Structures are given as structure tokens and as C-alpha cells.
Amino acid sequence: MFQPSPVLSTIILLLLSNIFMTFAWYGHLKHLKGSAIYIAILVSWGIAFFEYMLMVPANRIGSQVLSLAQLKILQEVITLSVFIPFALFYMKEPFKWNYVYAGFCLLGAVYFMFYHKS
């Protein structure tokens, strides 16, 4: 039976976690603008529960083979990879070149955290 590596398991769980996180943090801006703030908070907390159900195991699995700094940079790359399509396609935000520039900056961070020996 196929057993994914700890890194692959971490990436998959963080990707799913970030989908929930992005909706918890920003989805209320589209759907609950007219609602009381406490409603938006409760809905966001409810969504965030599922984020944490995925993120905590992801970080525990990932910590077996990655440093804390590598886990953090991996999280940030996945966050941006989820956020940009969310902003463009779900929230209907216009494309901004800043997304591309931020991606290049994160590639630099990945290099320094994973490949640069100091």
C-alpha cells in the first residue's frame, strides 16, 4: 500500500488546512458583511476548527523531517499558493503583479531555508 513520505503528507495536510484557514479569515468578507461581527467570528471559529484538525497533525508529521524554519517557510508558500486563487477566483479581486513578486520573494526564502548552507 502507498505510504506517502512525511514531507508529502505535510504538504497535503497544510494545503487542505490553508483552504480552511483562508475561508475562515476572509470568507466572511464576502458572505457575512451585513451580519453582526460576533456571527462572523463564530462562523470563522467553526471553520478554523477544521483548519487546526489538519494543521496540527501536518506540523507534527513535518517536524519529524523538517526544521521549524523549514516548516514555517513551507506554510507561507502554501498560504500564498492558496490565497492567490482564492482572491482572484472566489473574491473576484483583480490580478496584481505584487502576487508574482511575493512569490519570487518566497522562492528566495525557500532557497535559504532548504538549500543554502551557512
Short mmCIF file of C-alpha atoms in Angstrom, two decimals, residues 20-113:
data_model
loop_
_atom_site.label_atom_id
_atom_site.label_comp_id
_atom_site.label_asym_id
_atom_site.label_seq_id
_atom_site.Cartn_x
_atom_site.Cartn_y
_atom_site.Cartn_z
CA PHE A 20 -9.99 26.20 5.54
CA MET A 21 -7.81 28.95 7.01
CA THR A 22 -8.31 31.24 4.03
CA PHE A 23 -12.08 30.83 4.17
CA ALA A 24 -12.06 31.35 7.96
CA TRP A 25 -10.01 34.53 7.68
CA TYR A 26 -11.52 36.10 4.56
CA GLY A 27 -14.72 34.30 3.52
CA HIS A 28 -16.84 36.35 5.90
CA LEU A 29 -15.87 39.47 3.94
CA LYS A 30 -17.91 38.15 1.03
CA HIS A 31 -20.77 36.37 2.76
CA LEU A 32 -21.25 37.96 6.17
CA LYS A 33 -20.60 41.67 5.60
CA GLY A 34 -24.10 42.57 6.74
CA SER A 35 -24.05 40.25 9.76
CA ALA A 36 -23.10 41.15 13.29
CA ILE A 37 -19.40 40.79 13.99
CA TYR A 38 -20.00 38.04 16.56
CA ILE A 39 -21.69 35.94 13.85
CA ALA A 40 -18.66 36.34 11.58
CA ILE A 41 -16.37 35.43 14.48
CA LEU A 42 -18.36 32.31 15.39
CA VAL A 43 -18.53 31.15 11.77
CA SER A 44 -14.81 31.79 11.33
CA TRP A 45 -14.00 29.87 14.52
CA GLY A 46 -16.13 26.98 13.29
CA ILE A 47 -14.19 26.87 10.03
CA ALA A 48 -10.86 27.32 11.82
CA PHE A 49 -11.58 24.22 13.91
CA PHE A 50 -11.19 22.12 10.76
CA GLU A 51 -8.06 24.06 9.83
CA TYR A 52 -6.47 23.11 13.14
CA MET A 53 -7.58 19.48 12.78
CA LEU A 54 -5.34 19.36 9.69
CA MET A 55 -2.59 21.83 10.58
CA VAL A 56 -1.59 20.34 13.94
CA PRO A 57 -1.02 16.82 12.52
CA ALA A 58 0.73 18.37 9.49
CA ASN A 59 3.22 20.15 11.72
CA ARG A 60 3.76 17.10 13.92
CA ILE A 61 4.43 14.90 10.88
CA GLY A 62 6.59 17.53 9.21
CA SER A 63 8.66 18.16 12.32
CA GLN A 64 9.98 14.60 12.03
CA VAL A 65 12.00 15.53 8.95
CA LEU A 66 11.95 19.34 8.64
CA SER A 67 13.28 22.08 10.86
CA LEU A 68 10.88 24.57 12.42
CA ALA A 69 12.08 27.25 9.99
CA GLN A 70 11.52 24.93 7.01
CA LEU A 71 8.00 24.15 8.24
CA LYS A 72 7.26 27.87 8.51
CA ILE A 73 8.51 28.69 5.01
CA LEU A 74 6.60 25.71 3.60
CA GLN A 75 3.48 27.05 5.34
CA GLU A 76 4.00 30.52 3.83
CA VAL A 77 4.49 29.18 0.31
CA ILE A 78 1.34 27.09 0.61
CA THR A 79 -0.56 30.04 2.10
CA LEU A 80 0.29 32.25 -0.87
CA SER A 81 -0.46 29.40 -3.29
CA VAL A 82 -3.94 29.07 -1.80
CA PHE A 83 -4.59 32.77 -1.23
CA ILE A 84 -3.93 33.99 -4.77
CA PRO A 85 -6.51 31.72 -6.48
CA PHE A 86 -8.93 32.45 -3.62
CA ALA A 87 -8.52 36.21 -4.09
CA LEU A 88 -8.77 36.04 -7.88
CA PHE A 89 -11.48 33.47 -8.46
CA TYR A 90 -13.56 33.42 -5.28
CA MET A 91 -13.34 37.01 -4.09
CA LYS A 92 -13.11 38.36 -7.67
CA GLU A 93 -10.14 40.60 -6.83
CA PRO A 94 -8.18 41.94 -9.81
CA PHE A 95 -4.82 40.34 -10.61
CA LYS A 96 -1.88 42.22 -9.14
CA TRP A 97 1.74 41.80 -10.11
CA ASN A 98 2.53 42.02 -6.39
CA TYR A 99 1.38 38.40 -6.15
CA VAL A 100 4.11 37.38 -8.59
CA TYR A 101 6.73 39.49 -6.81
CA ALA A 102 5.75 38.00 -3.46
CA GLY A 103 6.06 34.53 -4.98
CA PHE A 104 9.61 35.30 -6.13
CA CYS A 105 10.48 36.52 -2.64
CA LEU A 106 9.15 33.28 -1.18
CA LEU A 107 11.23 31.28 -3.66
CA GLY A 108 14.25 33.09 -2.25
CA ALA A 109 13.13 32.20 1.26
CA VAL A 110 12.75 28.56 0.23
CA TYR A 111 16.28 28.58 -1.16
CA PHE A 112 17.75 30.00 2.03
CA MET A 113 15.80 27.67 4.33
#
